[in-house]
Amino acid sequence: SFRACGPAALILPVEVANICEDGSPIPLNATIQGDQFTDPALQWQQSFDEGATWQDIPGATGV
């Protein structure tokens, strides 16, 4: 899931993978629409417990 740490943003997945196998990377692409942010900062996270907690992915800060 995606959420903004600030004003609401509309974030639409451009491509969606239907299959996820453990240990296999899945490329995700997203487009941020709207003009709420002039210079957005992103941090991708991952969860290993079905979304109960989240951890930053080191170096994953781009779209």
Tab-separated table of C-alpha atoms in Angstrom:
chain	number	residue	atom	x	y	z
A	1	SER	CA	0.000	0.000	0.000
A	2	PHE	CA	1.033	3.612	-0.461
A	3	ARG	CA	0.408	6.604	1.772
A	4	ALA	CA	1.724	10.119	2.014
A	5	CYS	CA	3.332	11.574	5.133
A	6	GLY	CA	1.707	14.936	4.494
A	7	PRO	CA	-1.098	16.125	2.211
A	8	ALA	CA	-3.067	13.395	0.475
A	9	ALA	CA	-1.524	12.183	-2.790
A	10	LEU	CA	-3.039	10.077	-5.538
A	11	ILE	CA	-0.576	7.285	-6.303
A	12	LEU	CA	-1.465	4.873	-9.058
A	13	PRO	CA	0.459	1.683	-9.836
A	14	VAL	CA	1.539	1.691	-13.456
A	15	GLU	CA	2.242	-2.053	-13.564
A	16	VAL	CA	0.953	-4.667	-11.144
A	17	ALA	CA	2.442	-8.144	-10.728
A	18	ASN	CA	-0.079	-10.864	-9.949
A	19	ILE	CA	2.393	-13.458	-8.657
A	20	CYS	CA	4.909	-13.055	-5.849
A	21	GLU	CA	7.243	-15.914	-4.933
A	22	ASP	CA	9.361	-15.799	-1.779
A	23	GLY	CA	12.819	-14.474	-2.512
A	24	SER	CA	11.964	-13.372	-6.039
A	25	PRO	CA	12.151	-9.629	-6.732
A	26	ILE	CA	9.139	-7.988	-8.350
A	27	PRO	CA	9.630	-4.659	-10.115
A	28	LEU	CA	7.043	-2.078	-9.046
A	29	ASN	CA	6.469	1.195	-10.861
A	30	ALA	CA	4.285	4.032	-9.606
A	31	THR	CA	3.283	7.478	-10.787
A	32	ILE	CA	2.485	10.281	-8.362
A	33	GLN	CA	-0.244	12.528	-9.753
A	34	GLY	CA	-1.153	15.989	-8.596
A	35	ASP	CA	0.755	19.098	-7.611
A	36	GLN	CA	0.687	18.752	-3.818
A	37	PHE	CA	4.411	18.067	-3.687
A	38	THR	CA	7.061	20.130	-5.467
A	39	ASP	CA	9.971	17.893	-4.409
A	40	PRO	CA	8.645	14.627	-2.924
A	41	ALA	CA	10.888	12.303	-0.912
A	42	LEU	CA	10.138	8.587	-1.092
A	43	GLN	CA	11.144	5.658	1.106
A	44	TRP	CA	10.120	2.130	0.146
A	45	GLN	CA	9.449	-0.285	2.995
A	46	GLN	CA	8.862	-4.001	3.366
A	47	SER	CA	6.894	-6.087	5.828
A	48	PHE	CA	7.641	-9.642	6.882
A	49	ASP	CA	4.550	-10.018	9.104
A	50	GLU	CA	1.629	-9.258	6.772
A	51	GLY	CA	1.816	-5.494	7.330
A	52	ALA	CA	1.857	-5.406	11.146
A	53	THR	CA	5.285	-3.699	11.100
A	54	TRP	CA	7.359	-2.112	8.338
A	55	GLN	CA	11.108	-1.710	7.771
A	56	ASP	CA	12.836	0.735	5.429
A	57	ILE	CA	14.573	-0.855	2.435
A	58	PRO	CA	18.090	0.642	2.465
A	59	GLY	CA	18.712	2.830	-0.579
A	60	ALA	CA	15.153	2.429	-1.901
A	61	THR	CA	14.202	6.090	-2.188
A	62	GLY	CA	13.155	6.542	-5.823
A	63	VAL	CA	10.065	5.999	-7.911
